Amino acid sequence: MQYALNLARQAAAENEVPVGAVLIHGDELLAEGWNQPIGHSDPTAHAEIQALRAAAERVGNYRLPDTTLYVTLEPCPMCAGAIVHARVGRVVFGAPDPRTGAGGTIFNLLQAPELNHRCEITAGVLADECGDLLRNFFRERRG
């Protein structure tokens, strides 16, 4: 999660919402990502999507079974859908998202019984540090 936090700081340095993600398979780092929707003019360029895209390209398959995604903020519904579609085995997130969290806070798309795949979820890892980074970012932007 510390690695993901460093990526979130990279996003903040680029004036993007500070969210970072890393995808791991066993002990191997497959891919990383940070929020870049502003810089890429792409509403789907969330940290999780960036990491999933890079990992899929690296392994030559959009399915990423037996992987763990570490992300500093609870995934939104879009990202949760992509995570399920990619068959990620486990999602570890830091701060809960009280507005759009799809890992159990508002929705639980990651474990929805109606879908063909469910992820193991570990919530709240370094939640205070992840949340503080987000709160400070928005506080500074509001002036």
Short mmCIF file of N, CA, C and O in Angstrom, two decimals:
data_model
loop_
_atom_site.label_atom_id
_atom_site.label_comp_id
_atom_site.label_asym_id
_atom_site.label_seq_id
_atom_site.Cartn_x
_atom_site.Cartn_y
_atom_site.Cartn_z
N MET A 1 0.83 -1.20 0.00
CA MET A 1 0.00 0.00 0.00
C MET A 1 0.87 1.26 0.00
O MET A 1 0.48 2.28 -0.55
N GLN A 2 2.05 1.16 0.61
CA GLN A 2 2.96 2.31 0.58
C GLN A 2 3.33 2.68 -0.86
O GLN A 2 3.40 3.86 -1.19
N TYR A 3 3.55 1.68 -1.69
CA TYR A 3 3.88 1.93 -3.09
C TYR A 3 2.71 2.66 -3.76
O TYR A 3 2.91 3.63 -4.50
N ALA A 4 1.50 2.20 -3.51
CA ALA A 4 0.31 2.85 -4.08
C ALA A 4 0.18 4.28 -3.57
O ALA A 4 -0.21 5.18 -4.33
N LEU A 5 0.51 4.52 -2.32
CA LEU A 5 0.48 5.89 -1.78
C LEU A 5 1.49 6.79 -2.51
O LEU A 5 1.18 7.95 -2.79
N ASN A 6 2.64 6.25 -2.82
CA ASN A 6 3.62 7.04 -3.58
C ASN A 6 3.08 7.40 -4.96
O ASN A 6 3.28 8.51 -5.46
N LEU A 7 2.37 6.46 -5.59
CA LEU A 7 1.74 6.75 -6.89
C LEU A 7 0.63 7.79 -6.74
O LEU A 7 0.45 8.64 -7.62
N ALA A 8 -0.10 7.73 -5.64
CA ALA A 8 -1.14 8.73 -5.38
C ALA A 8 -0.51 10.12 -5.24
O ALA A 8 -1.06 11.11 -5.74
N ARG A 9 0.62 10.18 -4.61
CA ARG A 9 1.33 11.46 -4.49
C ARG A 9 1.78 11.96 -5.88
O ARG A 9 1.76 13.16 -6.15
N GLN A 10 2.16 11.03 -6.75
CA GLN A 10 2.50 11.38 -8.13
C GLN A 10 1.29 12.01 -8.82
O GLN A 10 1.41 13.02 -9.52
N ALA A 11 0.11 11.42 -8.61
CA ALA A 11 -1.12 11.97 -9.18
C ALA A 11 -1.34 13.40 -8.68
O ALA A 11 -1.64 14.31 -9.46
N ALA A 12 -1.20 13.60 -7.38
CA ALA A 12 -1.39 14.93 -6.80
C ALA A 12 -0.41 15.94 -7.39
O ALA A 12 -0.79 17.08 -7.67
N ALA A 13 0.82 15.50 -7.61
CA ALA A 13 1.83 16.39 -8.21
C ALA A 13 1.44 16.81 -9.62
O ALA A 13 1.85 17.85 -10.10
N GLU A 14 0.61 15.99 -10.28
CA GLU A 14 0.12 16.29 -11.62
C GLU A 14 -1.27 16.94 -11.58
O GLU A 14 -1.95 17.01 -12.60
N ASN A 15 -1.68 17.40 -10.39
CA ASN A 15 -2.99 18.02 -10.17
C ASN A 15 -4.16 17.10 -10.49
O ASN A 15 -5.22 17.54 -10.91
N GLU A 16 -3.93 15.80 -10.29
CA GLU A 16 -4.98 14.80 -10.42
C GLU A 16 -5.40 14.38 -9.01
O GLU A 16 -4.61 14.49 -8.06
N VAL A 17 -6.61 13.88 -8.87
CA VAL A 17 -7.06 13.36 -7.57
C VAL A 17 -6.08 12.27 -7.15
O VAL A 17 -5.79 11.36 -7.94
N PRO A 18 -5.53 12.36 -5.94
CA PRO A 18 -4.45 11.46 -5.53
C PRO A 18 -4.91 10.05 -5.19
O PRO A 18 -5.21 9.73 -4.04
N VAL A 19 -4.96 9.22 -6.21
CA VAL A 19 -5.26 7.80 -6.05
C VAL A 19 -4.20 7.02 -6.80
O VAL A 19 -3.88 7.35 -7.94
N GLY A 20 -3.66 6.01 -6.14
CA GLY A 20 -2.67 5.15 -6.76
C GLY A 20 -3.07 3.70 -6.62
O GLY A 20 -3.79 3.33 -5.69
N ALA A 21 -2.59 2.87 -7.56
CA ALA A 21 -2.93 1.44 -7.54
C ALA A 21 -1.75 0.63 -8.04
O ALA A 21 -1.02 1.05 -8.94
N VAL A 22 -1.57 -0.55 -7.45
CA VAL A 22 -0.59 -1.52 -7.92
C VAL A 22 -1.25 -2.88 -8.00
O VAL A 22 -2.07 -3.24 -7.16
N LEU A 23 -0.89 -3.64 -9.02
CA LEU A 23 -1.41 -4.99 -9.21
C LEU A 23 -0.26 -5.97 -9.04
O LEU A 23 0.78 -5.85 -9.70
N ILE A 24 -0.46 -6.95 -8.16
CA ILE A 24 0.56 -7.90 -7.78
C ILE A 24 0.10 -9.31 -8.15
O ILE A 24 -1.07 -9.65 -7.98
N HIS A 25 1.02 -10.12 -8.62
CA HIS A 25 0.77 -11.56 -8.82
C HIS A 25 1.85 -12.29 -8.05
O HIS A 25 3.03 -12.21 -8.40
N GLY A 26 1.47 -12.96 -6.97
CA GLY A 26 2.46 -13.57 -6.08
C GLY A 26 3.32 -12.48 -5.48
O GLY A 26 2.81 -11.56 -4.84
N ASP A 27 4.62 -12.54 -5.72
CA ASP A 27 5.54 -11.52 -5.23
C ASP A 27 5.95 -10.54 -6.33
O ASP A 27 6.80 -9.68 -6.13
N GLU A 28 5.33 -10.68 -7.50
CA GLU A 28 5.72 -9.88 -8.67
C GLU A 28 4.78 -8.69 -8.88
O GLU A 28 3.56 -8.84 -8.92
N LEU A 29 5.38 -7.52 -9.04
CA LEU A 29 4.61 -6.33 -9.41
C LEU A 29 4.31 -6.42 -10.90
O LEU A 29 5.23 -6.39 -11.72
N LEU A 30 3.03 -6.57 -11.23
CA LEU A 30 2.64 -6.65 -12.65
C LEU A 30 2.49 -5.27 -13.27
O LEU A 30 2.89 -5.05 -14.41
N ALA A 31 1.87 -4.36 -12.52
CA ALA A 31 1.57 -3.05 -13.10
C ALA A 31 1.24 -2.05 -12.01
O ALA A 31 0.93 -2.41 -10.88
N GLU A 32 1.28 -0.80 -12.40
CA GLU A 32 0.93 0.29 -11.50
C GLU A 32 0.12 1.31 -12.26
O GLU A 32 0.10 1.32 -13.49
N GLY A 33 -0.55 2.17 -11.51
CA GLY A 33 -1.31 3.24 -12.13
C GLY A 33 -1.65 4.31 -11.11
O GLY A 33 -1.64 4.07 -9.91
N TRP A 34 -1.92 5.49 -11.61
CA TRP A 34 -2.40 6.59 -10.77
C TRP A 34 -3.42 7.35 -11.59
O TRP A 34 -3.47 7.23 -12.82
N ASN A 35 -4.24 8.10 -10.90
CA ASN A 35 -5.30 8.84 -11.58
C ASN A 35 -4.70 9.78 -12.62
O ASN A 35 -3.78 10.53 -12.32
N GLN A 36 -5.29 9.73 -13.85
CA GLN A 36 -4.83 10.61 -14.92
C GLN A 36 -5.97 11.05 -15.84
O GLN A 36 -5.71 11.33 -17.02
N PRO A 37 -7.20 11.15 -15.37
CA PRO A 37 -8.27 11.54 -16.29
C PRO A 37 -8.12 12.95 -16.86
O PRO A 37 -8.47 13.19 -18.02
N ILE A 38 -7.56 13.87 -16.09
CA ILE A 38 -7.38 15.24 -16.58
C ILE A 38 -6.27 15.27 -17.63
O ILE A 38 -6.46 15.75 -18.74
N GLY A 39 -5.13 14.71 -17.28
CA GLY A 39 -3.99 14.72 -18.18
C GLY A 39 -4.21 13.95 -19.47
O GLY A 39 -3.68 14.31 -20.51
N HIS A 40 -5.02 12.91 -19.39
CA HIS A 40 -5.29 12.08 -20.58
C HIS A 40 -6.60 12.45 -21.27
O HIS A 40 -6.93 11.83 -22.28
N SER A 41 -7.32 13.42 -20.71
CA SER A 41 -8.66 13.77 -21.22
C SER A 41 -9.50 12.51 -21.41
O SER A 41 -10.12 12.28 -22.44
N ASP A 42 -9.49 11.67 -20.37
CA ASP A 42 -10.14 10.36 -20.42
C ASP A 42 -10.82 10.08 -19.09
O ASP A 42 -10.15 9.85 -18.08
N PRO A 43 -12.16 10.09 -19.06
CA PRO A 43 -12.86 9.85 -17.80
C PRO A 43 -12.63 8.46 -17.22
O PRO A 43 -12.92 8.23 -16.06
N THR A 44 -12.10 7.53 -18.02
CA THR A 44 -11.85 6.19 -17.51
C THR A 44 -10.42 6.00 -16.99
O THR A 44 -10.08 4.91 -16.54
N ALA A 45 -9.61 7.02 -17.01
CA ALA A 45 -8.19 6.89 -16.63
C ALA A 45 -7.99 6.94 -15.12
O ALA A 45 -7.11 7.64 -14.61
N HIS A 46 -8.79 6.16 -14.40
CA HIS A 46 -8.60 6.02 -12.96
C HIS A 46 -7.40 5.14 -12.69
O HIS A 46 -6.98 4.36 -13.55
N ALA A 47 -6.85 5.22 -11.50
CA ALA A 47 -5.66 4.47 -11.13
C ALA A 47 -5.84 2.97 -11.37
O ALA A 47 -4.95 2.31 -11.93
N GLU A 48 -6.99 2.43 -10.97
CA GLU A 48 -7.24 0.99 -11.12
C GLU A 48 -7.26 0.59 -12.59
O GLU A 48 -6.68 -0.44 -12.97
N ILE A 49 -7.91 1.39 -13.41
CA ILE A 49 -8.01 1.09 -14.85
C ILE A 49 -6.62 1.15 -15.48
O ILE A 49 -6.26 0.29 -16.30
N GLN A 50 -5.84 2.15 -15.09
CA GLN A 50 -4.49 2.27 -15.63
C GLN A 50 -3.67 1.02 -15.30
O GLN A 50 -2.95 0.49 -16.15
N ALA A 51 -3.77 0.56 -14.06
CA ALA A 51 -3.02 -0.64 -13.65
C ALA A 51 -3.54 -1.88 -14.36
O ALA A 51 -2.74 -2.71 -14.82
N LEU A 52 -4.85 -2.03 -14.48
CA LEU A 52 -5.42 -3.20 -15.17
C LEU A 52 -5.00 -3.23 -16.64
O LEU A 52 -4.64 -4.29 -17.17
N ARG A 53 -5.05 -2.08 -17.30
CA ARG A 53 -4.66 -2.02 -18.71
C ARG A 53 -3.19 -2.41 -18.89
O ARG A 53 -2.85 -3.19 -19.79
N ALA A 54 -2.33 -1.86 -18.05
CA ALA A 54 -0.89 -2.17 -18.16
C ALA A 54 -0.62 -3.64 -17.88
O ALA A 54 0.19 -4.27 -18.58
N ALA A 55 -1.29 -4.21 -16.89
CA ALA A 55 -1.08 -5.62 -16.57
C ALA A 55 -1.59 -6.52 -17.68
O ALA A 55 -0.92 -7.49 -18.06
N ALA A 56 -2.76 -6.22 -18.22
CA ALA A 56 -3.32 -7.03 -19.30
C ALA A 56 -2.40 -7.01 -20.52
O ALA A 56 -2.18 -8.05 -21.15
N GLU A 57 -1.87 -5.85 -20.82
CA GLU A 57 -0.94 -5.75 -21.96
C GLU A 57 0.33 -6.55 -21.68
O GLU A 57 0.84 -7.26 -22.55
N ARG A 58 0.80 -6.47 -20.47
CA ARG A 58 2.04 -7.17 -20.10
C ARG A 58 1.90 -8.68 -20.20
O ARG A 58 2.80 -9.36 -20.71
N VAL A 59 0.77 -9.22 -19.72
CA VAL A 59 0.60 -10.68 -19.73
C VAL A 59 -0.10 -11.18 -20.99
O VAL A 59 -0.17 -12.39 -21.22
N GLY A 60 -0.62 -10.26 -21.81
CA GLY A 60 -1.27 -10.66 -23.05
C GLY A 60 -2.64 -11.28 -22.85
O GLY A 60 -3.09 -12.08 -23.67
N ASN A 61 -3.33 -10.87 -21.78
CA ASN A 61 -4.66 -11.41 -21.49
C ASN A 61 -5.40 -10.41 -20.62
O ASN A 61 -4.82 -9.87 -19.67
N TYR A 62 -6.68 -10.19 -20.91
CA TYR A 62 -7.44 -9.25 -20.09
C TYR A 62 -7.87 -9.87 -18.76
O TYR A 62 -8.28 -9.17 -17.85
N ARG A 63 -7.77 -11.18 -18.65
CA ARG A 63 -8.09 -11.83 -17.38
C ARG A 63 -6.83 -11.92 -16.54
O ARG A 63 -5.77 -12.33 -17.01
N LEU A 64 -6.98 -11.52 -15.29
CA LEU A 64 -5.84 -11.41 -14.38
C LEU A 64 -6.12 -12.18 -13.09
O LEU A 64 -6.14 -11.61 -12.00
N PRO A 65 -6.36 -13.49 -13.21
CA PRO A 65 -6.69 -14.28 -12.01
C PRO A 65 -5.52 -14.38 -11.05
O PRO A 65 -4.36 -14.21 -11.44
N ASP A 66 -5.84 -14.63 -9.81
CA ASP A 66 -4.83 -14.83 -8.77
C ASP A 66 -3.96 -13.59 -8.56
O ASP A 66 -2.80 -13.70 -8.17
N THR A 67 -4.52 -12.43 -8.84
CA THR A 67 -3.79 -11.19 -8.60
C THR A 67 -4.43 -10.45 -7.43
O THR A 67 -5.58 -10.71 -7.05
N THR A 68 -3.68 -9.51 -6.89
CA THR A 68 -4.17 -8.63 -5.83
C THR A 68 -3.96 -7.19 -6.28
O THR A 68 -2.85 -6.82 -6.70
N LEU A 69 -5.01 -6.41 -6.20
CA LEU A 69 -4.96 -4.99 -6.53
C LEU A 69 -4.96 -4.19 -5.24
O LEU A 69 -5.87 -4.32 -4.43
N TYR A 70 -3.92 -3.40 -5.04
CA TYR A 70 -3.83 -2.48 -3.91
C TYR A 70 -4.17 -1.10 -4.44
O TYR A 70 -3.55 -0.64 -5.41
N VAL A 71 -5.13 -0.43 -3.81
CA VAL A 71 -5.54 0.90 -4.26
C VAL A 71 -5.82 1.77 -3.04
O VAL A 71 -6.36 1.30 -2.04
N THR A 72 -5.43 3.03 -3.13
CA THR A 72 -5.52 3.91 -1.97
C THR A 72 -6.93 4.35 -1.63
O THR A 72 -7.19 4.77 -0.51
N LEU A 73 -7.86 4.26 -2.59
CA LEU A 73 -9.25 4.65 -2.38
C LEU A 73 -10.14 3.51 -2.85
O LEU A 73 -9.87 2.90 -3.89
N GLU A 74 -11.19 3.25 -2.14
CA GLU A 74 -12.16 2.23 -2.52
C GLU A 74 -12.60 2.43 -3.97
O GLU A 74 -12.93 3.55 -4.37
N PRO A 75 -12.60 1.38 -4.77
CA PRO A 75 -12.97 1.53 -6.18
C PRO A 75 -14.40 2.05 -6.37
O PRO A 75 -15.31 1.73 -5.60
N CYS A 76 -14.57 2.83 -7.44
CA CYS A 76 -15.88 3.32 -7.85
C CYS A 76 -16.59 2.20 -8.64
O CYS A 76 -15.97 1.18 -8.96
N PRO A 77 -17.86 2.38 -8.99
CA PRO A 77 -18.56 1.33 -9.75
C PRO A 77 -17.89 1.00 -11.09
O PRO A 77 -17.84 -0.18 -11.46
N MET A 78 -17.38 1.99 -11.80
CA MET A 78 -16.71 1.71 -13.08
C MET A 78 -15.50 0.80 -12.86
O MET A 78 -15.33 -0.20 -13.56
N CYS A 79 -14.68 1.17 -11.91
CA CYS A 79 -13.47 0.39 -11.65
C CYS A 79 -13.82 -0.98 -11.09
O CYS A 79 -13.19 -1.97 -11.46
N ALA A 80 -14.82 -1.06 -10.23
CA ALA A 80 -15.23 -2.35 -9.69
C ALA A 80 -15.68 -3.28 -10.81
O ALA A 80 -15.35 -4.47 -10.82
N GLY A 81 -16.41 -2.75 -11.78
CA GLY A 81 -16.84 -3.56 -12.92
C GLY A 81 -15.65 -4.09 -13.70
O GLY A 81 -15.62 -5.26 -14.09
N ALA A 82 -14.66 -3.24 -13.93
CA ALA A 82 -13.46 -3.67 -14.65
C ALA A 82 -12.68 -4.71 -13.85
O ALA A 82 -12.16 -5.68 -14.41
N ILE A 83 -12.61 -4.52 -12.55
CA ILE A 83 -11.90 -5.46 -11.67
C ILE A 83 -12.57 -6.84 -11.72
O ILE A 83 -11.89 -7.86 -11.85
N VAL A 84 -13.88 -6.86 -11.65
CA VAL A 84 -14.62 -8.12 -11.73
C VAL A 84 -14.42 -8.76 -13.10
O VAL A 84 -14.16 -9.96 -13.21
N HIS A 85 -14.52 -7.96 -14.15
CA HIS A 85 -14.36 -8.47 -15.51
C HIS A 85 -12.96 -9.07 -15.72
O HIS A 85 -12.80 -10.07 -16.42
N ALA A 86 -11.95 -8.47 -15.08
CA ALA A 86 -10.58 -8.96 -15.19
C ALA A 86 -10.31 -10.17 -14.30
O ALA A 86 -9.25 -10.76 -14.37
N ARG A 87 -11.26 -10.51 -13.45
CA ARG A 87 -11.14 -11.67 -12.54
C ARG A 87 -10.03 -11.50 -11.51
O ARG A 87 -9.37 -12.48 -11.12
N VAL A 88 -9.81 -10.27 -11.06
CA VAL A 88 -8.85 -10.01 -9.99
C VAL A 88 -9.30 -10.78 -8.76
O VAL A 88 -10.49 -10.76 -8.41
N GLY A 89 -8.37 -11.44 -8.10
CA GLY A 89 -8.73 -12.28 -6.96
C GLY A 89 -9.01 -11.52 -5.68
O GLY A 89 -9.91 -11.90 -4.91
N ARG A 90 -8.25 -10.48 -5.45
CA ARG A 90 -8.37 -9.75 -4.17
C ARG A 90 -8.15 -8.28 -4.41
O ARG A 90 -7.28 -7.89 -5.20
N VAL A 91 -8.92 -7.47 -3.70
CA VAL A 91 -8.76 -6.02 -3.72
C VAL A 91 -8.48 -5.56 -2.29
O VAL A 91 -9.24 -5.89 -1.37
N VAL A 92 -7.40 -4.82 -2.14
CA VAL A 92 -7.03 -4.23 -0.86
C VAL A 92 -7.10 -2.72 -1.04
O VAL A 92 -6.43 -2.18 -1.91
N PHE A 93 -7.96 -2.06 -0.27
CA PHE A 93 -8.03 -0.61 -0.42
C PHE A 93 -7.83 0.10 0.90
O PHE A 93 -8.03 -0.47 1.97
N GLY A 94 -7.41 1.36 0.78
CA GLY A 94 -7.14 2.18 1.94
C GLY A 94 -8.38 2.88 2.45
O GLY A 94 -9.13 2.35 3.27
N ALA A 95 -8.64 4.07 1.93
CA ALA A 95 -9.75 4.90 2.40
C ALA A 95 -11.07 4.45 1.78
O ALA A 95 -11.14 4.17 0.59
N PRO A 96 -12.13 4.40 2.58
CA PRO A 96 -13.45 4.14 2.01
C PRO A 96 -13.92 5.37 1.25
O PRO A 96 -13.48 6.49 1.52
N ASP A 97 -14.79 5.16 0.27
CA ASP A 97 -15.36 6.27 -0.50
C ASP A 97 -16.84 6.38 -0.15
O ASP A 97 -17.66 5.61 -0.62
N PRO A 98 -17.19 7.37 0.69
CA PRO A 98 -18.57 7.49 1.17
C PRO A 98 -19.56 7.98 0.12
O PRO A 98 -20.76 8.03 0.38
N ARG A 99 -19.08 8.31 -1.08
CA ARG A 99 -19.98 8.79 -2.14
C ARG A 99 -20.21 7.74 -3.22
O ARG A 99 -21.32 7.59 -3.70
N THR A 100 -19.15 7.07 -3.63
CA THR A 100 -19.30 6.13 -4.75
C THR A 100 -18.61 4.80 -4.50
O THR A 100 -18.37 4.04 -5.44
N GLY A 101 -18.27 4.48 -3.27
CA GLY A 101 -17.54 3.26 -2.98
C GLY A 101 -18.30 2.01 -3.40
O GLY A 101 -19.44 1.79 -2.99
N ALA A 102 -17.64 1.18 -4.21
CA ALA A 102 -18.28 -0.04 -4.73
C ALA A 102 -17.62 -1.29 -4.18
O ALA A 102 -17.76 -2.37 -4.74
N GLY A 103 -16.93 -1.14 -3.04
CA GLY A 103 -16.32 -2.28 -2.37
C GLY A 103 -16.93 -2.52 -1.01
O GLY A 103 -16.31 -3.07 -0.12
N GLY A 104 -18.18 -2.06 -0.85
CA GLY A 104 -18.91 -2.32 0.39
C GLY A 104 -19.44 -1.09 1.10
O GLY A 104 -20.34 -1.19 1.92
N THR A 105 -18.90 0.09 0.80
CA THR A 105 -19.36 1.30 1.51
C THR A 105 -20.73 1.75 1.01
O THR A 105 -21.65 1.93 1.82
N ILE A 106 -20.91 1.92 -0.27
CA ILE A 106 -22.20 2.29 -0.85
C ILE A 106 -22.79 1.11 -1.61
O ILE A 106 -23.96 0.77 -1.46
N PHE A 107 -21.99 0.51 -2.45
CA PHE A 107 -22.36 -0.68 -3.22
C PHE A 107 -21.33 -1.76 -2.90
O PHE A 107 -20.26 -1.45 -2.40
N ASN A 108 -21.64 -2.99 -3.25
CA ASN A 108 -20.62 -4.02 -3.16
C ASN A 108 -20.59 -4.80 -4.46
O ASN A 108 -20.95 -5.97 -4.51
N LEU A 109 -20.19 -4.13 -5.52
CA LEU A 109 -20.10 -4.76 -6.83
C LEU A 109 -18.99 -5.80 -6.88
O LEU A 109 -19.06 -6.75 -7.67
N LEU A 110 -17.98 -5.64 -6.04
CA LEU A 110 -16.87 -6.58 -6.05
C LEU A 110 -17.27 -7.97 -5.56
O LEU A 110 -16.58 -8.95 -5.85
N GLN A 111 -18.39 -8.04 -4.85
CA GLN A 111 -18.85 -9.33 -4.33
C GLN A 111 -20.31 -9.61 -4.66
O GLN A 111 -20.93 -10.45 -4.02
N ALA A 112 -20.84 -8.93 -5.65
CA ALA A 112 -22.26 -9.09 -6.00
C ALA A 112 -22.54 -10.52 -6.46
O ALA A 112 -21.89 -11.00 -7.40
N PRO A 113 -23.49 -11.19 -5.85
CA PRO A 113 -23.78 -12.58 -6.23
C PRO A 113 -24.36 -12.70 -7.64
O PRO A 113 -24.29 -13.77 -8.24
N GLU A 114 -24.86 -11.60 -8.17
CA GLU A 114 -25.43 -11.62 -9.53
C GLU A 114 -24.35 -11.66 -10.61
O GLU A 114 -24.63 -12.00 -11.76
N LEU A 115 -23.13 -11.32 -10.26
CA LEU A 115 -22.04 -11.30 -11.24
C LEU A 115 -21.32 -12.64 -11.26
O LEU A 115 -21.43 -13.43 -10.33
N ASN A 116 -20.55 -12.87 -12.32
CA ASN A 116 -19.91 -14.16 -12.51
C ASN A 116 -18.58 -14.31 -11.79
O ASN A 116 -17.94 -15.35 -11.89
N HIS A 117 -18.14 -13.29 -11.08
CA HIS A 117 -16.89 -13.36 -10.32
C HIS A 117 -17.03 -12.48 -9.09
O HIS A 117 -17.69 -11.43 -9.13
N ARG A 118 -16.42 -12.90 -8.02
CA ARG A 118 -16.39 -12.11 -6.80
C ARG A 118 -14.95 -12.02 -6.31
O ARG A 118 -14.19 -12.98 -6.42
N CYS A 119 -14.60 -10.87 -5.76
CA CYS A 119 -13.25 -10.62 -5.25
C CYS A 119 -13.25 -10.68 -3.73
O CYS A 119 -14.20 -10.24 -3.09
N GLU A 120 -12.17 -11.16 -3.20
CA GLU A 120 -11.94 -11.01 -1.77
C GLU A 120 -11.62 -9.54 -1.54
O GLU A 120 -10.95 -8.90 -2.36
N ILE A 121 -12.11 -8.98 -0.44
CA ILE A 121 -11.87 -7.56 -0.14
C ILE A 121 -11.19 -7.44 1.22
O ILE A 121 -11.62 -8.06 2.19
N THR A 122 -10.15 -6.61 1.27
CA THR A 122 -9.54 -6.19 2.52
C THR A 122 -9.62 -4.67 2.53
O THR A 122 -9.00 -4.02 1.68
N ALA A 123 -10.37 -4.13 3.45
CA ALA A 123 -10.61 -2.68 3.49
C ALA A 123 -9.85 -2.03 4.65
O ALA A 123 -9.58 -2.67 5.66
N GLY A 124 -9.52 -0.77 4.46
CA GLY A 124 -8.99 0.04 5.55
C GLY A 124 -7.50 -0.04 5.79
O GLY A 124 -7.02 0.40 6.82
N VAL A 125 -6.73 -0.57 4.84
CA VAL A 125 -5.28 -0.66 5.01
C VAL A 125 -4.67 0.73 4.81
O VAL A 125 -4.83 1.34 3.75
N LEU A 126 -4.04 1.24 5.84
CA LEU A 126 -3.49 2.61 5.86
C LEU A 126 -4.58 3.63 5.52
O LEU A 126 -4.33 4.64 4.86
N ALA A 127 -5.78 3.37 6.00
CA ALA A 127 -6.94 4.22 5.68
C ALA A 127 -6.73 5.68 6.08
O ALA A 127 -7.10 6.58 5.33
N ASP A 128 -6.16 5.91 7.26
CA ASP A 128 -5.96 7.29 7.71
C ASP A 128 -5.00 8.03 6.78
O ASP A 128 -5.28 9.16 6.37
N GLU A 129 -3.89 7.40 6.45
CA GLU A 129 -2.90 8.05 5.58
C GLU A 129 -3.49 8.29 4.18
O GLU A 129 -3.30 9.36 3.60
N CYS A 130 -4.19 7.29 3.66
CA CYS A 130 -4.82 7.44 2.34
C CYS A 130 -5.88 8.54 2.35
O CYS A 130 -5.95 9.38 1.44
N GLY A 131 -6.71 8.54 3.38
CA GLY A 131 -7.76 9.55 3.50
C GLY A 131 -7.21 10.94 3.71
O GLY A 131 -7.71 11.91 3.13
N ASP A 132 -6.16 11.06 4.52
CA ASP A 132 -5.55 12.36 4.76
C ASP A 132 -4.98 12.95 3.46
O ASP A 132 -5.11 14.15 3.20
N LEU A 133 -4.38 12.11 2.64
CA LEU A 133 -3.84 12.58 1.36
C LEU A 133 -4.96 13.18 0.50
O LEU A 133 -4.80 14.27 -0.07
N LEU A 134 -6.08 12.51 0.44
CA LEU A 134 -7.23 13.00 -0.34
C LEU A 134 -7.80 14.28 0.27
O LEU A 134 -8.04 15.26 -0.44
N ARG A 135 -8.03 14.26 1.58
CA ARG A 135 -8.61 15.44 2.24
C ARG A 135 -7.72 16.67 2.07
O ARG A 135 -8.20 17.76 1.76
N ASN A 136 -6.41 16.49 2.26
CA ASN A 136 -5.48 17.62 2.11
C ASN A 136 -5.45 18.13 0.68
O ASN A 136 -5.39 19.35 0.45
N PHE A 137 -5.51 17.24 -0.28
CA PHE A 137 -5.53 17.63 -1.69
C PHE A 137 -6.73 18.53 -1.97
O PHE A 137 -6.59 19.61 -2.56
N PHE A 138 -7.91 18.11 -1.53
CA PHE A 138 -9.12 18.89 -1.81
C PHE A 138 -9.16 20.16 -0.97
O PHE A 138 -9.63 21.20 -1.44
N ARG A 139 -8.64 20.13 0.24
CA ARG A 139 -8.59 21.32 1.08
C ARG A 139 -7.73 22.39 0.40
O ARG A 139 -8.10 23.57 0.33
N GLU A 140 -6.57 22.00 -0.13
CA GLU A 140 -5.68 22.93 -0.82
C GLU A 140 -6.33 23.49 -2.09
O GLU A 140 -6.15 24.67 -2.41
N ARG A 141 -7.07 22.67 -2.78
CA ARG A 141 -7.71 23.13 -4.03
C ARG A 141 -8.82 24.13 -3.75
O ARG A 141 -9.08 25.00 -4.58
N ARG A 142 -9.50 23.95 -2.64
CA ARG A 142 -10.58 24.87 -2.29
C ARG A 142 -10.06 26.21 -1.77
O ARG A 142 -10.79 27.16 -1.67
N GLY A 143 -8.79 26.21 -1.37
CA GLY A 143 -8.18 27.43 -0.88
C GLY A 143 -8.57 27.70 0.52
O GLY A 143 -8.52 28.65 1.14
#
